[in-house]
Amino acid sequence: MGQVGNNSRRRFLKTSTMLGLGAAFSQGTIGQALANSQPITIDKGQIGQNSIRPFHVNIPEAELTELRRRIRAARWPERELVGDASQGVQLNTMQKVAQYWAGEYDWRKVEARLNALPQFTTEIDGLDIHFIHVRSKHENALPLIVTHGWPGSIIEQLKIIDPLTNPTAHGGSASDAFDVVIPSLPGYGFSGKPSTTGWDISHIVRAWVTLMKRLGYTRFVAAGGDVGAQVVDEFGVQAPPELLGIHSNMPGTVPANVASALTRHEPPPSGLSADERHAWDQLDFFYKKGLGYAIEMSNRPQTLYSLLDSPVGLAAWMIDHDARSEELVTRAFDGQTEGLTRDDILDNITLYWLTNTAVSAARSYWDYNATAKKGFFDVKGATVPVAVSAFPDEIYTAPRSWAEKAYPKLIHYNKLPKGGALRGLETTDVLLGRAPCELQIIA
């Protein structure tokens, strides 16, 4: 890749030192308005449906009291009949979750972290979209929109905000800086719940373009994982003129012959390399043992009433996302944090409970599935510059060979030493994948 490749590698090494929490934003339009507690105005969309409104989280204490009461009143099944988690989240783990959640966990801590950040809502296509918007203090910061997935939320992005907006405090340079926009997906968190069908991945991408333009950005990059990876892949397919490139940590790279064999439960195609065979084994396990939640949410999401009635039921459903994540959560509640704390896990689950969004989030899978032309991990056809982070404990670790074929304009591939589906709740440098900053070279 010549000079571009050299710049990419240098920026990668520089960014790998970025760690930290918190947020920083400029004394520009939004920053100054917040500091002065004045109404926020943006160049575009100052009135009516295009208005951007400040948002503040304040959960009534009665709701927290009721949450604790319901946790303590949980009805428990018998212990699993095997000595491992092959029958689902183990009783011992869930009872430790419940004990800490009802007795020691403090929602107000994460509420304060959220309220220390500039948060807003704006109406797009008849739906209120909630988002965090942190401007860098550095000039010419590159605008970045980051999309979460399920069972994630904006909570999983909090650790990356300060390293991206304030890189000089984390070993980087001013040229590494981003303005960061983190929206809550429709039906998730503090965003509105769609009252009609049609909020599929393509619609979300169009809404995100509207959001970034409403914030005054005429060029930006996009990053995401899980559902957010579907969003950035679709960004790459639609290729709006404002988009400079995408970064994915759950990329769609699986070749058509591999995808077909997996879905038909056939043997793997011949000629796979060691990395490709490892990815096959991961995907084969997931399709046979780990896809239940996605099948239910894609087909019968309204059936999941219990997720709104039982916090313990909701927690078990979310923890059982994938085997590696479940193992990590189990270790966290056994006292082995590994960068993931009990509060990290419960902050995210509690957000779903308090916003009553378990079923609306599940229904989003129905919407996504209704119009999907490709499978979740299939090649989508992105035509823009792409950076990929491949995690060893993700549902599958995308091989470089597949990524190079899936993304004709691949500018960076990075295979990380650790991290998985809960990458956002683990250490900050793992989530960053050191690679979103590779998008800086596109600017």
Coordinates of C-alpha atoms in Angstrom, one line a residue:
M1 CA 0.0 0.0 0.0
G2 CA 3.0 2.3 -0.2
Q3 CA 3.0 5.4 1.9
V4 CA -0.5 4.9 3.0
G5 CA 0.4 1.5 4.4
N6 CA 3.4 2.9 6.2
N7 CA 1.3 5.7 7.8
S8 CA -1.2 3.1 8.8
R9 CA 1.3 1.0 10.6
R10 CA 2.8 4.0 12.4
R11 CA -0.6 5.2 13.5
F12 CA -1.5 1.7 14.6
L13 CA 1.5 1.5 16.9
K14 CA 0.9 4.9 18.3
T15 CA -2.8 4.3 19.1
S16 CA -2.1 1.0 20.8
T17 CA -1.1 2.8 24.0
M18 CA -4.5 4.6 24.3
L19 CA -6.2 3.7 27.6
G20 CA -8.6 5.5 29.9
L21 CA -12.1 6.5 30.9
G22 CA -14.2 9.7 30.9
A23 CA -14.9 12.2 28.2
A24 CA -13.7 15.5 26.8
F25 CA -15.4 17.9 24.4
S26 CA -14.6 21.1 22.8
Q27 CA -15.7 24.6 23.7
G28 CA -17.4 24.8 20.3
T29 CA -21.1 25.0 19.7
I30 CA -22.2 22.0 21.8
G31 CA -19.5 22.2 24.4
Q32 CA -20.0 25.9 25.1
A33 CA -23.8 25.5 25.2
L34 CA -23.5 22.8 27.8
A35 CA -21.1 24.8 29.9
N36 CA -23.4 27.8 29.9
S37 CA -26.6 25.6 30.4
Q38 CA -28.1 27.3 27.3
P39 CA -30.3 25.7 24.7
I40 CA -28.2 23.9 22.1
T41 CA -28.4 25.1 18.6
I42 CA -26.9 23.5 15.5
D43 CA -26.4 25.1 12.1
K44 CA -28.9 22.7 10.6
G45 CA -32.2 21.7 12.0
Q46 CA -32.7 24.2 14.8
I47 CA -36.4 23.9 15.1
G48 CA -39.3 21.5 14.7
Q49 CA -38.7 17.8 13.9
N50 CA -35.0 18.5 13.2
S51 CA -34.3 19.9 16.7
I52 CA -31.5 18.4 18.8
R53 CA -32.5 18.3 22.4
P54 CA -30.3 17.8 25.5
F55 CA -30.9 14.5 27.3
H56 CA -30.4 13.7 31.0
V57 CA -30.8 10.3 32.7
N58 CA -32.7 10.3 35.9
I59 CA -34.3 6.9 36.9
P60 CA -36.8 7.2 39.8
E61 CA -35.7 5.5 42.9
A62 CA -38.9 3.6 43.0
E63 CA -37.9 1.8 39.8
L64 CA -34.6 0.7 41.4
T65 CA -36.4 -0.5 44.5
E66 CA -38.8 -2.5 42.4
L67 CA -35.9 -4.0 40.4
R68 CA -34.2 -5.2 43.6
R69 CA -37.5 -6.6 44.9
R70 CA -38.0 -8.6 41.7
I71 CA -34.5 -10.0 41.8
R72 CA -35.0 -11.2 45.4
A73 CA -38.3 -12.8 44.4
A74 CA -36.9 -14.8 41.6
R75 CA -38.0 -18.4 41.3
W76 CA -35.1 -20.7 40.6
P77 CA -35.0 -23.9 38.6
E78 CA -33.1 -27.0 39.8
R79 CA -29.4 -27.1 39.1
E80 CA -28.3 -28.1 35.6
L81 CA -27.9 -31.8 35.1
V82 CA -24.3 -31.6 33.8
G83 CA -21.1 -30.3 35.2
D84 CA -20.6 -27.5 32.6
A85 CA -22.6 -24.8 30.8
S86 CA -23.7 -27.0 27.9
Q87 CA -27.3 -26.8 29.2
G88 CA -27.2 -23.0 29.5
V89 CA -26.1 -20.4 32.1
Q90 CA -25.4 -22.3 35.3
L91 CA -27.5 -21.9 38.4
N92 CA -24.5 -21.0 40.6
T93 CA -23.5 -18.1 38.2
M94 CA -27.0 -16.7 38.1
Q95 CA -27.4 -16.8 41.8
K96 CA -24.1 -14.9 42.2
V97 CA -25.4 -12.4 39.6
A98 CA -28.7 -11.9 41.6
Q99 CA -27.0 -11.6 44.9
Y100 CA -24.7 -8.9 43.8
W101 CA -27.4 -7.1 41.7
A102 CA -29.9 -6.9 44.5
G103 CA -27.5 -6.3 47.4
E104 CA -24.4 -4.3 46.2
Y105 CA -24.8 -3.0 42.7
D106 CA -25.3 0.8 42.3
W107 CA -27.0 2.0 39.1
R108 CA -26.3 5.6 40.1
K109 CA -22.6 5.3 39.3
V110 CA -23.2 4.6 35.7
E111 CA -26.0 7.1 35.6
A112 CA -23.5 9.7 36.7
R113 CA -21.0 8.6 34.1
L114 CA -23.7 9.0 31.4
N115 CA -24.8 12.4 32.7
A116 CA -21.2 13.6 32.6
L117 CA -21.3 13.2 28.8
P118 CA -23.2 15.4 26.3
Q119 CA -26.3 13.4 25.4
F120 CA -29.1 14.4 23.1
T121 CA -32.2 13.1 21.3
T122 CA -33.4 14.1 17.9
E123 CA -36.3 12.9 15.8
I124 CA -35.5 11.0 12.5
D125 CA -38.3 9.5 10.4
G126 CA -40.8 9.9 13.2
L127 CA -38.6 8.2 15.9
D128 CA -36.6 9.8 18.7
I129 CA -32.9 8.8 18.4
H130 CA -30.8 9.1 21.5
F131 CA -27.0 9.7 21.1
I132 CA -23.9 10.7 22.9
H133 CA -21.9 13.4 21.0
V134 CA -18.4 14.3 22.3
R135 CA -16.4 16.8 20.3
S136 CA -12.6 16.6 20.5
K137 CA -10.7 19.7 21.8
H138 CA -8.3 19.2 18.9
E139 CA -8.9 20.9 15.6
N140 CA -9.7 18.9 12.5
A141 CA -10.8 15.9 14.5
L142 CA -12.3 13.2 12.3
P143 CA -16.0 12.6 12.9
L144 CA -16.8 9.0 13.8
I145 CA -20.2 7.3 14.4
V146 CA -20.0 4.1 16.5
T147 CA -22.9 1.6 16.5
H148 CA -23.4 -1.0 19.2
G149 CA -25.2 -4.3 18.9
W150 CA -27.3 -6.8 20.9
P151 CA -26.9 -7.6 23.8
G152 CA -24.9 -4.4 23.9
S153 CA -25.7 -0.7 24.2
I154 CA -24.1 2.7 24.5
I155 CA -22.7 1.4 27.8
E156 CA -20.1 -0.7 26.0
Q157 CA -18.7 2.3 24.2
L158 CA -18.1 4.5 27.2
K159 CA -14.5 3.4 27.7
I160 CA -13.4 4.4 24.2
I161 CA -14.7 8.0 24.3
D162 CA -11.8 9.8 26.0
P163 CA -9.0 7.9 24.1
L164 CA -10.6 8.8 20.8
T165 CA -11.5 12.4 21.6
N166 CA -8.5 13.2 23.8
P167 CA -5.6 11.1 22.4
T168 CA -2.9 13.4 23.7
A169 CA -3.8 12.3 27.2
H170 CA -3.3 8.6 26.2
G171 CA 0.0 8.6 24.4
G172 CA -1.3 9.7 21.0
S173 CA -1.1 12.9 19.1
A174 CA -3.7 15.6 18.1
S175 CA -3.8 14.1 14.6
D176 CA -5.3 11.0 16.1
A177 CA -8.4 12.8 17.4
F178 CA -12.0 12.0 16.7
D179 CA -15.3 13.7 17.3
V180 CA -17.4 10.7 18.5
V181 CA -21.1 10.1 18.0
I182 CA -22.6 7.1 19.7
P183 CA -26.3 6.5 19.0
S184 CA -28.7 4.1 20.6
L185 CA -30.2 1.8 18.0
P186 CA -33.9 2.1 17.4
G187 CA -35.7 0.1 20.1
Y188 CA -32.7 0.1 22.4
G189 CA -31.8 2.1 25.5
F190 CA -33.0 5.7 25.4
S191 CA -34.0 5.7 21.7
G192 CA -37.6 5.4 20.8
K193 CA -39.3 2.1 20.1
P194 CA -40.5 1.8 16.5
S195 CA -44.3 1.6 16.3
T196 CA -44.2 0.2 12.8
T197 CA -42.0 -2.3 10.9
G198 CA -39.3 -1.1 8.6
W199 CA -36.4 -0.1 10.8
D200 CA -34.1 -2.5 9.1
I201 CA -30.3 -2.1 8.6
S202 CA -30.6 -0.1 5.5
H203 CA -33.0 2.3 7.2
I204 CA -30.6 2.7 10.2
V205 CA -27.8 3.6 7.8
R206 CA -29.9 6.3 6.2
A207 CA -30.9 7.6 9.6
W208 CA -27.3 7.7 10.7
V209 CA -26.4 9.8 7.6
T210 CA -29.2 12.2 8.5
L211 CA -27.9 12.4 12.1
M212 CA -24.3 13.2 11.1
K213 CA -25.4 15.8 8.6
R214 CA -27.8 17.3 11.1
L215 CA -24.7 17.7 13.4
G216 CA -23.0 19.6 10.6
Y217 CA -20.6 16.9 9.5
T218 CA -19.9 16.7 5.8
R219 CA -17.5 13.8 6.0
F220 CA -17.2 11.0 8.6
V221 CA -16.2 7.4 9.2
A222 CA -18.2 4.6 10.8
A223 CA -17.4 1.8 13.2
G224 CA -19.3 -1.0 14.8
G225 CA -19.5 -4.6 16.0
D226 CA -22.3 -7.2 16.1
V227 CA -25.4 -5.5 14.8
G228 CA -23.2 -2.4 14.5
A229 CA -21.0 -4.5 12.1
Q230 CA -24.1 -5.0 9.9
V231 CA -24.6 -1.3 9.9
V232 CA -21.1 -0.5 8.9
D233 CA -21.1 -3.1 6.2
E234 CA -24.3 -1.6 4.8
F235 CA -22.7 1.8 5.0
G236 CA -20.0 0.3 2.8
V237 CA -22.6 -0.9 0.4
Q238 CA -24.7 2.3 0.2
A239 CA -21.4 4.3 0.2
P240 CA -23.0 7.7 0.9
P241 CA -20.8 10.6 -0.4
E242 CA -20.2 11.8 3.2
L243 CA -18.6 8.4 4.2
L244 CA -14.9 8.1 4.1
G245 CA -14.5 4.5 5.4
I246 CA -15.6 1.9 7.9
H247 CA -14.1 -0.2 10.7
S248 CA -15.6 -3.5 11.8
N249 CA -14.8 -5.8 14.6
M250 CA -17.3 -8.5 13.5
P251 CA -16.8 -8.3 9.7
G252 CA -18.8 -10.1 7.0
T253 CA -16.1 -12.1 5.3
V254 CA -17.4 -15.7 5.0
P255 CA -17.2 -16.9 1.4
A256 CA -20.3 -18.2 -0.3
N257 CA -19.2 -21.8 -0.4
V258 CA -18.3 -21.8 3.2
A259 CA -21.6 -20.1 4.3
S260 CA -23.6 -22.7 2.2
A261 CA -21.8 -25.6 3.8
L262 CA -22.3 -24.2 7.3
T263 CA -26.0 -23.6 6.9
R264 CA -26.5 -27.1 5.4
H265 CA -24.4 -28.7 8.1
E266 CA -22.1 -30.2 5.4
P267 CA -18.4 -30.9 5.8
P268 CA -16.0 -28.0 5.3
P269 CA -14.8 -27.2 1.8
S270 CA -11.4 -28.6 0.9
G271 CA -8.3 -26.4 0.8
L272 CA -9.0 -24.3 3.9
S273 CA -5.9 -22.8 5.5
A274 CA -5.3 -23.2 9.3
D275 CA -6.9 -19.8 10.1
E276 CA -9.8 -20.5 7.7
R277 CA -10.4 -23.9 9.3
H278 CA -10.3 -22.4 12.8
A279 CA -12.9 -19.8 11.6
W280 CA -15.0 -22.7 10.2
D281 CA -14.8 -24.6 13.5
Q282 CA -16.0 -21.5 15.4
L283 CA -18.9 -20.9 13.0
D284 CA -19.9 -24.5 12.9
F285 CA -20.1 -24.6 16.7
F286 CA -22.1 -21.3 16.7
Y287 CA -24.6 -22.4 14.1
K288 CA -25.2 -25.7 15.9
K289 CA -25.0 -24.7 19.5
G290 CA -25.2 -20.9 19.9
L291 CA -27.8 -19.5 17.4
G292 CA -30.9 -20.1 19.5
Y293 CA -31.4 -16.5 20.7
A294 CA -31.0 -15.1 17.2
I295 CA -33.5 -17.6 15.7
E296 CA -36.1 -16.7 18.4
M297 CA -35.7 -13.0 18.1
S298 CA -35.7 -13.1 14.3
N299 CA -38.9 -15.2 14.1
R300 CA -40.9 -14.8 17.4
P301 CA -39.7 -11.8 19.3
Q302 CA -43.0 -10.9 20.8
T303 CA -43.1 -14.2 22.6
L304 CA -40.3 -13.0 25.0
Y305 CA -42.7 -11.4 27.6
S306 CA -40.7 -13.0 30.4
L307 CA -37.7 -10.7 29.7
L308 CA -39.8 -7.7 30.7
D309 CA -41.2 -9.5 33.8
S310 CA -38.1 -11.1 35.3
P311 CA -34.8 -9.3 35.7
V312 CA -33.1 -12.6 36.4
G313 CA -34.6 -14.0 33.2
L314 CA -33.4 -11.0 31.2
A315 CA -29.9 -11.3 32.7
A316 CA -29.7 -15.0 31.8
W317 CA -30.9 -14.4 28.3
M318 CA -28.3 -11.7 27.7
I319 CA -25.4 -13.6 29.3
D320 CA -26.1 -16.6 27.1
H321 CA -25.2 -14.7 24.0
D322 CA -22.2 -16.9 23.1
A323 CA -20.1 -19.5 24.9
R324 CA -16.9 -17.4 25.2
S325 CA -18.8 -14.4 26.6
E326 CA -20.6 -16.6 29.1
E327 CA -17.3 -18.0 30.3
L328 CA -15.9 -14.5 30.8
V329 CA -19.0 -13.3 32.7
T330 CA -18.9 -16.4 34.9
R331 CA -15.2 -15.7 35.7
A332 CA -16.1 -12.1 36.5
F333 CA -18.7 -13.2 39.1
D334 CA -16.1 -15.6 40.5
G335 CA -13.7 -12.8 41.1
Q336 CA -11.6 -13.0 38.0
T337 CA -12.3 -9.6 36.3
E338 CA -9.8 -9.8 33.4
G339 CA -10.8 -6.2 32.5
L340 CA -14.5 -7.0 32.8
T341 CA -16.1 -6.2 36.1
R342 CA -19.4 -7.2 37.6
D343 CA -20.6 -3.6 37.3
D344 CA -19.7 -3.5 33.6
I345 CA -22.0 -6.5 33.0
L346 CA -24.8 -5.2 35.2
D347 CA -24.7 -1.6 33.9
N348 CA -25.6 -2.9 30.5
I349 CA -28.3 -5.4 31.6
T350 CA -29.8 -2.8 34.0
L351 CA -30.1 -0.3 31.1
Y352 CA -32.2 -2.9 29.2
W353 CA -34.4 -3.4 32.3
L354 CA -34.9 0.2 33.2
T355 CA -35.7 1.3 29.7
N356 CA -38.1 -1.7 29.2
T357 CA -36.4 -2.5 25.8
A358 CA -35.8 -6.2 25.9
V359 CA -38.6 -7.0 23.5
S360 CA -38.3 -3.9 21.3
A361 CA -34.6 -4.8 20.9
A362 CA -35.6 -8.4 20.1
R363 CA -38.1 -7.2 17.5
S364 CA -35.3 -5.3 15.8
Y365 CA -33.9 -8.7 14.8
W366 CA -37.3 -9.5 13.1
D367 CA -37.0 -6.2 11.1
Y368 CA -33.4 -6.9 10.2
N369 CA -34.2 -10.4 9.1
A370 CA -37.2 -9.4 7.0
T371 CA -35.2 -7.6 4.4
A372 CA -31.7 -9.2 4.8
K373 CA -30.3 -10.3 1.5
K374 CA -27.2 -12.0 3.0
G375 CA -26.4 -13.9 6.1
F376 CA -25.0 -12.2 9.2
F377 CA -21.3 -13.1 8.4
D378 CA -21.6 -13.2 4.6
V379 CA -19.8 -10.8 2.3
K380 CA -22.0 -7.8 1.7
G381 CA -20.1 -6.0 -1.0
A382 CA -18.7 -2.9 0.6
T383 CA -17.0 -0.6 -1.8
V384 CA -15.4 1.9 0.6
P385 CA -12.0 1.8 2.4
V386 CA -12.3 -0.8 5.3
A387 CA -10.3 -1.6 8.5
V388 CA -10.9 -4.9 10.3
S389 CA -10.1 -6.0 13.8
A390 CA -10.3 -9.8 14.3
F391 CA -10.7 -11.0 17.9
P392 CA -9.8 -14.6 19.0
D393 CA -12.8 -15.0 21.2
E394 CA -15.4 -13.5 18.9
I395 CA -18.1 -15.7 17.4
Y396 CA -15.5 -16.2 14.7
T397 CA -12.1 -14.8 14.0
A398 CA -12.2 -13.5 10.5
P399 CA -9.0 -14.7 8.6
R400 CA -7.0 -12.1 6.8
S401 CA -7.4 -14.1 3.5
W402 CA -11.2 -13.9 3.8
A403 CA -11.1 -10.2 4.7
E404 CA -8.9 -9.3 1.7
K405 CA -11.4 -11.0 -0.6
A406 CA -14.5 -9.6 1.1
Y407 CA -13.2 -6.0 1.1
P408 CA -11.5 -4.9 -2.1
K409 CA -10.4 -1.6 -0.4
L410 CA -9.1 -3.2 2.8
I411 CA -6.6 -0.7 4.3
H412 CA -5.9 -2.5 7.5
Y413 CA -6.3 -5.9 9.1
N414 CA -5.4 -6.5 12.8
K415 CA -5.6 -9.8 14.6
L416 CA -5.9 -9.0 18.3
P417 CA -4.3 -11.2 21.1
K418 CA -7.5 -11.2 23.2
G419 CA -11.1 -10.1 23.3
G420 CA -14.4 -11.4 22.1
A421 CA -18.1 -10.5 21.8
L422 CA -17.9 -8.4 25.1
R423 CA -14.9 -6.5 23.7
G424 CA -16.7 -3.2 24.5
L425 CA -16.9 -4.1 28.2
E426 CA -13.4 -5.4 28.5
T427 CA -10.2 -3.2 28.3
T428 CA -10.3 -0.1 26.3
D429 CA -7.3 -0.9 24.1
V430 CA -9.0 -4.2 23.2
L431 CA -12.2 -2.5 22.1
L432 CA -10.3 0.1 20.1
G433 CA -8.6 -2.8 18.4
R434 CA -6.0 -0.1 17.7
A435 CA -7.6 0.0 14.3
P436 CA -10.4 2.6 14.2
C437 CA -7.7 5.2 14.1
E438 CA -6.5 3.6 10.9
L439 CA -9.5 5.4 9.4
Q440 CA -7.6 8.7 10.0
I441 CA -5.4 7.9 7.0
I442 CA -8.4 8.2 4.7
A443 CA -9.2 11.8 5.6

